[in-house]
PDB file of C-alpha atoms and ligand atoms in Angstrom:
ATOM      1  CA  UNK A   1     -15.819 166.454 198.885  1.00 74.00           C
ATOM      2  CA  UNK A   2     -15.214 164.554 195.624  1.00 89.00           C
ATOM      3  CA  UNK A   3     -13.986 167.345 193.349  1.00 97.00           C
ATOM      4  CA  UNK A   4     -12.077 170.396 194.523  1.00 97.00           C
ATOM      5  CA  UNK A   5     -10.971 172.983 191.995  1.00 98.00           C
ATOM      6  CA  UNK A   6      -8.721 175.551 193.640  1.00 97.00           C
ATOM      7  CA  UNK A   7      -7.627 178.816 192.037  1.00 97.00           C
ATOM      8  CA  UNK A   8      -7.446 177.143 188.618  1.00 97.00           C
ATOM      9  CA  UNK A   9      -5.639 179.191 186.020  1.00 96.00           C
ATOM     10  CA  UNK A  10      -5.505 177.414 182.687  1.00 95.00           C
ATOM     11  CA  UNK A  11      -6.173 177.314 178.994  1.00 95.00           C
ATOM     12  CA  UNK A  12      -4.471 176.479 175.752  1.00 92.00           C
ATOM     13  CA  UNK A  13      -0.803 176.893 174.805  1.00 83.00           C
ATOM     14  CA  UNK A  14      -0.121 179.414 177.508  1.00 74.00           C
ATOM     15  CA  UNK A  15      -3.189 181.534 176.621  1.00 83.00           C
ATOM     16  CA  UNK A  16      -5.003 181.673 179.961  1.00 87.00           C
ATOM     17  CA  UNK A  17      -8.739 181.197 179.551  1.00 96.00           C
ATOM     18  CA  UNK A  18      -9.515 180.400 183.174  1.00 97.00           C
ATOM     19  CA  UNK A  19      -8.400 183.190 185.443  1.00 96.00           C
ATOM     20  CA  UNK A  20      -8.403 181.485 188.840  1.00 96.00           C
ATOM     21  CA  UNK A  21     -11.636 179.634 189.498  1.00 97.00           C
ATOM     22  CA  UNK A  22     -12.650 177.830 192.696  1.00 97.00           C
ATOM     23  CA  UNK A  23     -15.506 175.383 193.140  1.00 97.00           C
ATOM     24  CA  UNK A  24     -16.254 171.943 194.473  1.00 97.00           C
ATOM     25  CA  UNK A  25     -18.661 169.089 193.911  1.00 97.00           C
ATOM     26  CA  UNK A  26     -19.626 166.988 196.889  1.00 97.00           C
ATOM     27  CA  UNK A  27     -20.448 163.269 197.024  1.00 96.00           C
ATOM     28  CA  UNK A  28     -24.059 162.691 196.033  1.00 97.00           C
ATOM     29  CA  UNK A  29     -24.389 166.050 194.300  1.00 97.00           C
ATOM     30  CA  UNK A  30     -25.296 167.042 190.750  1.00 98.00           C
ATOM     31  CA  UNK A  31     -23.726 170.394 189.958  1.00 98.00           C
ATOM     32  CA  UNK A  32     -24.586 172.279 186.780  1.00 98.00           C
ATOM     33  CA  UNK A  33     -21.694 174.053 185.061  1.00 98.00           C
ATOM     34  CA  UNK A  34     -23.298 176.923 183.198  1.00 97.00           C
ATOM     35  CA  UNK A  35     -22.253 180.006 181.266  1.00 95.00           C
ATOM     36  CA  UNK A  36     -22.483 181.591 177.827  1.00 94.00           C
ATOM     37  CA  UNK A  37     -20.661 180.271 174.749  1.00 93.00           C
ATOM     38  CA  UNK A  38     -16.938 180.722 175.216  1.00 94.00           C
ATOM     39  CA  UNK A  39     -17.243 181.226 178.981  1.00 96.00           C
ATOM     40  CA  UNK A  40     -14.770 178.447 179.729  1.00 96.00           C
ATOM     41  CA  UNK A  41     -16.918 175.414 180.635  1.00 96.00           C
ATOM     42  CA  UNK A  42     -15.224 172.959 178.261  1.00 95.00           C
ATOM     43  CA  UNK A  43     -11.821 174.335 179.209  1.00 96.00           C
ATOM     44  CA  UNK A  44     -12.660 173.665 182.868  1.00 97.00           C
ATOM     45  CA  UNK A  45     -13.729 170.121 182.021  1.00 97.00           C
ATOM     46  CA  UNK A  46     -10.594 169.562 179.914  1.00 96.00           C
ATOM     47  CA  UNK A  47      -8.520 170.473 182.958  1.00 97.00           C
ATOM     48  CA  UNK A  48     -10.464 168.191 185.281  1.00 98.00           C
ATOM     49  CA  UNK A  49     -10.163 165.175 182.972  1.00 97.00           C
ATOM     50  CA  UNK A  50      -6.449 165.825 182.567  1.00 96.00           C
ATOM     51  CA  UNK A  51      -6.364 166.910 178.896  1.00 95.00           C
ATOM     52  CA  UNK A  52      -4.975 170.291 179.929  1.00 95.00           C
ATOM     53  CA  UNK A  53      -2.467 171.015 182.650  1.00 93.00           C
ATOM     54  CA  UNK A  54      -3.129 173.766 185.179  1.00 94.00           C
ATOM     55  CA  UNK A  55      -0.888 176.838 184.846  1.00 94.00           C
ATOM     56  CA  UNK A  56      -1.663 177.634 188.453  1.00 95.00           C
ATOM     57  CA  UNK A  57      -3.876 176.173 191.168  1.00 97.00           C
ATOM     58  CA  UNK A  58      -4.926 172.561 191.628  1.00 96.00           C
ATOM     59  CA  UNK A  59      -7.637 169.987 191.058  1.00 98.00           C
ATOM     60  CA  UNK A  60      -8.256 167.178 193.525  1.00 97.00           C
ATOM     61  CA  UNK A  61     -10.550 164.221 193.119  1.00 97.00           C
ATOM     62  CA  UNK A  62     -11.113 162.279 196.330  1.00 94.00           C
ATOM     63  CA  UNK A  63      -8.070 163.997 197.783  1.00 93.00           C
ATOM     64  CA  UNK A  64      -5.581 163.229 195.018  1.00 95.00           C
ATOM     65  CA  UNK A  65      -4.207 165.331 192.182  1.00 96.00           C
ATOM     66  CA  UNK A  66      -3.278 164.048 188.725  1.00 95.00           C
ATOM     67  CA  UNK A  67       0.395 164.757 189.493  1.00 94.00           C
ATOM     68  CA  UNK A  68       0.323 162.542 192.585  1.00 94.00           C
ATOM     69  CA  UNK A  69      -1.081 159.478 190.787  1.00 94.00           C
ATOM     70  CA  UNK A  70      -2.384 159.946 187.243  1.00 95.00           C
ATOM     71  CA  UNK A  71      -3.788 156.435 186.920  1.00 93.00           C
ATOM     72  CA  UNK A  72      -5.664 156.510 190.228  1.00 94.00           C
ATOM     73  CA  UNK A  73      -6.909 160.053 189.481  1.00 96.00           C
ATOM     74  CA  UNK A  74      -8.204 159.162 186.006  1.00 95.00           C
ATOM     75  CA  UNK A  75      -9.839 155.927 187.172  1.00 94.00           C
ATOM     76  CA  UNK A  76     -12.076 157.988 189.459  1.00 96.00           C
ATOM     77  CA  UNK A  77     -13.572 159.864 186.484  1.00 97.00           C
ATOM     78  CA  UNK A  78     -16.181 158.793 183.949  1.00 97.00           C
ATOM     79  CA  UNK A  79     -16.460 161.353 181.171  1.00 97.00           C
ATOM     80  CA  UNK A  80     -19.236 161.665 178.627  1.00 96.00           C
ATOM     81  CA  UNK A  81     -18.205 164.296 176.073  1.00 94.00           C
ATOM     82  CA  UNK A  82     -20.626 166.340 174.019  1.00 91.00           C
ATOM     83  CA  UNK A  83     -19.284 164.750 170.837  1.00 91.00           C
ATOM     84  CA  UNK A  84     -18.986 160.996 171.362  1.00 92.00           C
ATOM     85  CA  UNK A  85     -15.441 159.636 171.136  1.00 92.00           C
ATOM     86  CA  UNK A  86     -15.471 156.012 170.005  1.00 96.00           C
ATOM     87  CA  UNK A  87     -12.879 153.781 168.337  1.00 96.00           C
ATOM     88  CA  UNK A  88     -13.848 153.211 164.691  1.00 96.00           C
ATOM     89  CA  UNK A  89     -12.377 149.711 164.635  1.00 97.00           C
ATOM     90  CA  UNK A  90     -14.079 148.479 167.838  1.00 97.00           C
ATOM     91  CA  UNK A  91     -17.612 147.098 168.144  1.00 97.00           C
ATOM     92  CA  UNK A  92     -20.015 148.105 170.901  1.00 98.00           C
ATOM     93  CA  UNK A  93     -19.124 144.882 172.724  1.00 98.00           C
ATOM     94  CA  UNK A  94     -15.424 145.685 172.468  1.00 98.00           C
ATOM     95  CA  UNK A  95     -16.014 149.206 173.803  1.00 98.00           C
ATOM     96  CA  UNK A  96     -17.624 147.663 176.878  1.00 98.00           C
ATOM     97  CA  UNK A  97     -14.769 145.164 177.239  1.00 98.00           C
ATOM     98  CA  UNK A  98     -12.230 147.969 176.920  1.00 97.00           C
ATOM     99  CA  UNK A  99     -14.017 149.938 179.647  1.00 97.00           C
ATOM    100  CA  UNK A 100     -13.986 146.888 181.915  1.00 98.00           C
ATOM    101  CA  UNK A 101     -10.225 146.576 181.407  1.00 97.00           C
ATOM    102  CA  UNK A 102      -9.481 150.297 181.709  1.00 95.00           C
ATOM    103  CA  UNK A 103     -11.389 150.621 184.987  1.00 96.00           C
ATOM    104  CA  UNK A 104     -10.351 147.197 186.271  1.00 95.00           C
ATOM    105  CA  UNK A 105     -13.979 146.174 186.822  1.00 97.00           C
ATOM    106  CA  UNK A 106     -15.285 142.786 187.871  1.00 97.00           C
ATOM    107  CA  UNK A 107     -16.222 141.284 184.490  1.00 97.00           C
ATOM    108  CA  UNK A 108     -19.442 139.486 185.505  1.00 98.00           C
ATOM    109  CA  UNK A 109     -20.732 142.391 187.557  1.00 97.00           C
ATOM    110  CA  UNK A 110     -19.886 144.920 184.828  1.00 98.00           C
ATOM    111  CA  UNK A 111     -21.572 142.857 182.102  1.00 98.00           C
ATOM    112  CA  UNK A 112     -24.678 142.473 184.288  1.00 98.00           C
ATOM    113  CA  UNK A 113     -24.868 146.261 184.592  1.00 97.00           C
ATOM    114  CA  UNK A 114     -23.992 146.732 180.911  1.00 98.00           C
ATOM    115  CA  UNK A 115     -26.825 144.408 179.832  1.00 98.00           C
ATOM    116  CA  UNK A 116     -29.305 146.377 181.960  1.00 97.00           C
ATOM    117  CA  UNK A 117     -28.116 149.634 180.406  1.00 98.00           C
ATOM    118  CA  UNK A 118     -28.057 148.224 176.866  1.00 98.00           C
ATOM    119  CA  UNK A 119     -31.684 147.248 177.309  1.00 97.00           C
ATOM    120  CA  UNK A 120     -32.651 150.664 178.700  1.00 97.00           C
ATOM    121  CA  UNK A 121     -31.062 152.365 175.695  1.00 96.00           C
ATOM    122  CA  UNK A 122     -32.305 149.710 173.227  1.00 95.00           C
ATOM    123  CA  UNK A 123     -28.804 148.705 172.179  1.00 97.00           C
ATOM    124  CA  UNK A 124     -28.956 145.073 173.309  1.00 95.00           C
ATOM    125  CA  UNK A 125     -29.076 143.711 169.747  1.00 96.00           C
ATOM    126  CA  UNK A 126     -26.274 145.908 168.477  1.00 97.00           C
ATOM    127  CA  UNK A 127     -23.263 144.480 170.325  1.00 97.00           C
ATOM    128  CA  UNK A 128     -21.469 143.669 167.068  1.00 97.00           C
ATOM    129  CA  UNK A 129     -22.077 147.098 165.518  1.00 97.00           C
ATOM    130  CA  UNK A 130     -19.199 149.469 164.780  1.00 97.00           C
ATOM    131  CA  UNK A 131     -19.430 153.241 165.484  1.00 96.00           C
ATOM    132  CA  UNK A 132     -19.961 153.921 161.759  1.00 96.00           C
ATOM    133  CA  UNK A 133     -23.301 152.084 162.054  1.00 93.00           C
ATOM    134  CA  UNK A 134     -24.586 154.294 164.873  1.00 95.00           C
ATOM    135  CA  UNK A 135     -26.302 157.692 164.689  1.00 94.00           C
ATOM    136  CA  UNK A 136     -24.860 160.526 166.817  1.00 93.00           C
ATOM    137  CA  UNK A 137     -27.486 159.982 169.523  1.00 94.00           C
ATOM    138  CA  UNK A 138     -26.818 156.240 169.534  1.00 95.00           C
ATOM    139  CA  UNK A 139     -23.074 156.907 169.892  1.00 96.00           C
ATOM    140  CA  UNK A 140     -23.899 159.137 172.856  1.00 96.00           C
ATOM    141  CA  UNK A 141     -25.889 156.256 174.363  1.00 97.00           C
ATOM    142  CA  UNK A 142     -22.886 153.939 173.879  1.00 97.00           C
ATOM    143  CA  UNK A 143     -20.773 156.441 175.821  1.00 97.00           C
ATOM    144  CA  UNK A 144     -23.436 156.590 178.544  1.00 97.00           C
ATOM    145  CA  UNK A 145     -23.498 152.781 178.832  1.00 98.00           C
ATOM    146  CA  UNK A 146     -19.687 152.644 179.093  1.00 98.00           C
ATOM    147  CA  UNK A 147     -19.589 155.490 181.644  1.00 98.00           C
ATOM    148  CA  UNK A 148     -22.268 154.096 183.914  1.00 98.00           C
ATOM    149  CA  UNK A 149     -20.687 150.649 184.284  1.00 98.00           C
ATOM    150  CA  UNK A 150     -17.530 152.211 185.762  1.00 97.00           C
ATOM    151  CA  UNK A 151     -18.569 153.019 189.364  1.00 92.00           C
ATOM    152  CA  UNK A 152     -16.601 156.260 188.993  1.00 96.00           C
ATOM    153  CA  UNK A 153     -16.480 158.700 191.902  1.00 97.00           C
ATOM    154  CA  UNK A 154     -16.973 161.655 189.562  1.00 98.00           C
ATOM    155  CA  UNK A 155     -19.148 161.685 186.441  1.00 98.00           C
ATOM    156  CA  UNK A 156     -18.500 164.552 184.065  1.00 98.00           C
ATOM    157  CA  UNK A 157     -21.178 165.007 181.457  1.00 97.00           C
ATOM    158  CA  UNK A 158     -20.742 167.654 178.788  1.00 95.00           C
ATOM    159  CA  UNK A 159     -23.955 169.013 177.243  1.00 92.00           C
ATOM    160  CA  UNK A 160     -25.861 165.733 177.443  1.00 92.00           C
ATOM    161  CA  UNK A 161     -29.331 166.791 176.380  1.00 89.00           C
ATOM    162  CA  UNK A 162     -28.911 168.305 172.930  1.00 86.00           C
ATOM    163  CA  UNK A 163     -28.420 165.049 171.005  1.00 86.00           C
ATOM    164  CA  UNK A 164     -30.601 162.731 173.096  1.00 92.00           C
ATOM    165  CA  UNK A 165     -34.260 161.924 172.473  1.00 93.00           C
ATOM    166  CA  UNK A 166     -36.664 162.681 175.367  1.00 93.00           C
ATOM    167  CA  UNK A 167     -36.851 159.022 176.468  1.00 94.00           C
ATOM    168  CA  UNK A 168     -33.062 158.739 176.644  1.00 95.00           C
ATOM    169  CA  UNK A 169     -32.872 162.090 178.463  1.00 95.00           C
ATOM    170  CA  UNK A 170     -35.204 160.736 181.155  1.00 95.00           C
ATOM    171  CA  UNK A 171     -33.190 157.515 181.349  1.00 97.00           C
ATOM    172  CA  UNK A 172     -29.952 159.464 181.746  1.00 97.00           C
ATOM    173  CA  UNK A 173     -31.462 161.615 184.512  1.00 97.00           C
ATOM    174  CA  UNK A 174     -32.527 158.431 186.328  1.00 97.00           C
ATOM    175  CA  UNK A 175     -28.994 157.028 186.031  1.00 97.00           C
ATOM    176  CA  UNK A 176     -27.574 160.280 187.405  1.00 98.00           C
ATOM    177  CA  UNK A 177     -29.956 160.009 190.324  1.00 97.00           C
ATOM    178  CA  UNK A 178     -28.858 156.404 190.971  1.00 97.00           C
ATOM    179  CA  UNK A 179     -25.128 157.223 191.031  1.00 97.00           C
ATOM    180  CA  UNK A 180     -25.804 160.216 193.300  1.00 97.00           C
ATOM    181  CA  UNK A 181     -27.536 157.853 195.730  1.00 97.00           C
ATOM    182  CA  UNK A 182     -24.484 155.582 195.566  1.00 96.00           C
ATOM    183  CA  UNK A 183     -22.349 158.556 196.636  1.00 96.00           C
ATOM    184  CA  UNK A 184     -20.796 159.652 193.346  1.00 97.00           C
ATOM    185  CA  UNK A 185     -20.552 163.280 192.323  1.00 97.00           C
ATOM    186  CA  UNK A 186     -21.782 164.578 188.967  1.00 98.00           C
ATOM    187  CA  UNK A 187     -20.649 167.708 187.144  1.00 98.00           C
ATOM    188  CA  UNK A 188     -22.792 168.519 184.125  1.00 97.00           C
ATOM    189  CA  UNK A 189     -22.183 171.308 181.645  1.00 97.00           C
ATOM    190  CA  UNK A 190     -25.347 172.432 179.882  1.00 94.00           C
ATOM    191  CA  UNK A 191     -27.211 175.205 178.104  1.00 93.00           C
ATOM    192  CA  UNK A 192     -30.541 173.461 178.701  1.00 92.00           C
ATOM    193  CA  UNK A 193     -31.282 175.588 181.725  1.00 93.00           C
ATOM    194  CA  UNK A 194     -34.867 174.417 182.297  1.00 92.00           C
ATOM    195  CA  UNK A 195     -33.709 170.835 182.831  1.00 92.00           C
ATOM    196  CA  UNK A 196     -30.685 172.029 184.811  1.00 94.00           C
ATOM    197  CA  UNK A 197     -32.920 174.092 187.087  1.00 94.00           C
ATOM    198  CA  UNK A 198     -35.142 171.074 187.696  1.00 94.00           C
ATOM    199  CA  UNK A 199     -32.425 168.521 188.393  1.00 96.00           C
ATOM    200  CA  UNK A 200     -29.201 170.181 189.593  1.00 97.00           C
ATOM    201  CA  UNK A 201     -28.531 170.590 193.302  1.00 97.00           C
ATOM    202  CA  UNK A 202     -26.195 173.540 192.759  1.00 97.00           C
ATOM    203  CA  UNK A 203     -24.740 175.610 189.948  1.00 97.00           C
ATOM    204  CA  UNK A 204     -21.332 176.934 189.032  1.00 97.00           C
ATOM    205  CA  UNK A 205     -21.621 179.943 186.706  1.00 97.00           C
ATOM    206  CA  UNK A 206     -18.589 180.835 184.633  1.00 97.00           C
ATOM    207  CA  UNK A 207     -18.220 184.078 182.730  1.00 96.00           C
ATOM    208  CA  UNK A 208     -15.145 185.091 180.705  1.00 96.00           C
ATOM    209  CA  UNK A 209     -13.065 182.461 182.500  1.00 97.00           C
ATOM    210  CA  UNK A 210     -14.042 183.682 185.948  1.00 97.00           C
ATOM    211  CA  UNK A 211     -16.400 182.280 188.525  1.00 96.00           C
ATOM    212  CA  UNK A 212     -19.407 184.565 188.344  1.00 95.00           C
ATOM    213  CA  UNK A 213     -21.370 182.808 191.080  1.00 94.00           C
ATOM    214  CA  UNK A 214     -22.044 179.423 192.639  1.00 95.00           C
ATOM    215  CA  UNK A 215     -24.777 177.990 194.798  1.00 96.00           C
ATOM    216  CA  UNK A 216     -28.318 176.680 194.782  1.00 96.00           C
ATOM    217  CA  UNK A 217     -30.967 178.395 192.672  1.00 94.00           C
ATOM    218  CA  UNK A 218     -32.179 180.171 195.813  1.00 93.00           C
ATOM    219  CA  UNK A 219     -28.645 181.372 196.569  1.00 94.00           C
ATOM    220  CA  UNK A 220     -28.154 182.625 193.016  1.00 93.00           C
ATOM    221  CA  UNK A 221     -31.501 184.441 193.127  1.00 93.00           C
ATOM    222  CA  UNK A 222     -30.490 186.113 196.390  1.00 92.00           C
ATOM    223  CA  UNK A 223     -27.040 186.975 195.100  1.00 91.00           C
ATOM    224  CA  UNK A 224     -28.416 188.660 191.971  1.00 90.00           C
ATOM    225  CA  UNK A 225     -31.422 190.052 193.815  1.00 90.00           C
ATOM    226  CA  UNK A 226     -33.841 188.346 191.421  1.00 90.00           C
ATOM    227  CA  UNK A 227     -36.475 186.655 193.566  1.00 88.00           C
ATOM    228  CA  UNK A 228     -38.504 183.962 191.765  1.00 89.00           C
ATOM    229  CA  UNK A 229     -36.337 184.287 188.633  1.00 90.00           C
ATOM    230  CA  UNK A 230     -35.690 181.161 186.584  1.00 92.00           C
ATOM    231  CA  UNK A 231     -32.098 180.107 186.027  1.00 92.00           C
ATOM    232  CA  UNK A 232     -32.126 181.548 182.505  1.00 90.00           C
ATOM    233  CA  UNK A 233     -33.239 184.946 183.840  1.00 91.00           C
ATOM    234  CA  UNK A 234     -30.374 185.218 186.328  1.00 86.00           C
TER     235      UNK A 234
HETATM  236  P1  ATP B   1     -19.587 176.654 174.665  1.00 93.95           P
HETATM  237  O1  ATP B   1     -20.791 176.858 175.505  1.00 93.95           O
HETATM  238  O2  ATP B   1     -19.659 177.401 173.368  1.00 93.95           O
HETATM  239  O3  ATP B   1     -19.208 175.209 174.472  1.00 93.95           O
HETATM  240  P2  ATP B   1     -17.505 176.998 176.684  1.00 93.95           P
HETATM  241  O4  ATP B   1     -18.018 177.717 177.870  1.00 93.95           O
HETATM  242  O5  ATP B   1     -17.369 175.529 176.777  1.00 93.95           O
HETATM  243  O6  ATP B   1     -18.363 177.400 175.418  1.00 93.95           O
HETATM  244  P3  ATP B   1     -14.690 177.008 176.015  1.00 93.95           P
HETATM  245  O7  ATP B   1     -14.788 176.041 174.880  1.00 93.95           O
HETATM  246  O8  ATP B   1     -14.099 176.542 177.279  1.00 93.95           O
HETATM  247  O9  ATP B   1     -16.111 177.670 176.319  1.00 93.95           O
HETATM  248  O10 ATP B   1     -13.892 178.260 175.476  1.00 93.95           O
HETATM  249  C1  ATP B   1     -13.354 179.245 176.333  1.00 93.95           C
HETATM  250  C2  ATP B   1     -12.363 180.082 175.541  1.00 93.95           C
HETATM  251  O11 ATP B   1     -11.272 179.260 175.158  1.00 93.95           O
HETATM  252  C3  ATP B   1     -12.944 180.701 174.270  1.00 93.95           C
HETATM  253  O12 ATP B   1     -12.447 182.018 174.170  1.00 93.95           O
HETATM  254  C4  ATP B   1     -12.368 179.843 173.188  1.00 93.95           C
HETATM  255  O13 ATP B   1     -12.165 180.598 172.017  1.00 93.95           O
HETATM  256  C5  ATP B   1     -11.060 179.369 173.767  1.00 93.95           C
HETATM  257  N1  ATP B   1     -10.688 178.041 173.267  1.00 93.95           N
HETATM  258  C6  ATP B   1     -11.455 176.929 173.306  1.00 93.95           C
HETATM  259  N2  ATP B   1     -10.801 175.884 172.783  1.00 93.95           N
HETATM  260  C7  ATP B   1      -9.582 176.345 172.391  1.00 93.95           C
HETATM  261  C8  ATP B   1      -8.426 175.749 171.778  1.00 93.95           C
HETATM  262  N3  ATP B   1      -8.390 174.447 171.468  1.00 93.95           N
HETATM  263  N4  ATP B   1      -7.358 176.540 171.562  1.00 93.95           N
HETATM  264  C9  ATP B   1      -7.362 177.855 171.888  1.00 93.95           C
HETATM  265  N5  ATP B   1      -8.416 178.476 172.478  1.00 93.95           N
HETATM  266  C10 ATP B   1      -9.502 177.739 172.710  1.00 93.95           C
END
């Protein structure tokens, strides 16, 4: 099991948003984190990536918690936020170099992978560009390139499909499939339920900071007694 979230109570400045949620993501799995606006998906992700500290409960990645070894814990995660976070003063090339340093990657191997990804996302001629030169979708692609050179154990992808063009969406789904085959786990928060239904192995549904349900589409259908329903109808 790559990610284990146990009885997580958390939120912002002592206002609990999450009221004790439990779920896990196994190696080689893509799990969709779904729920209405304000349900608590981003709050859950903020806890997993270590931006928020649990008020109660625990989060383990590959058997370790952030309190046991923050550096080892964080190096297991590659995070692609909904709104790209890039350094204004660094070029695309420098973002890749920074990722190589931060994740202690083999430089030659990482650049080989980066060049493949830059070509896929048509960024190969933009290595000296600064974030100000990129559109929002292009910034998202930069974040995808940096994330997928890391060999992380857990990929966390927040609402990936809204800003990406259809070609890039397909390319991202292929990359997710590749890292799953290599044994990484992927947790993806999304409102694009059609795509989620097609690609996710399981779902974690959050509602008002509580776990409403989790399981495969078949399991969710059975649980809500809605045979043949699509994910958006459950
Ligand atoms: P969406 O689909 O709209 O992105 P979400 O499921 O990701 O929603 P969260 O952003 O986790 O939902 O919000 C859960 C609750 O936490 C909401 O009630 C929200 O108002 C509250 N919240 C979110 N961010 C903060 C913050 N920085 N400070 C205080 N409360 C917050």
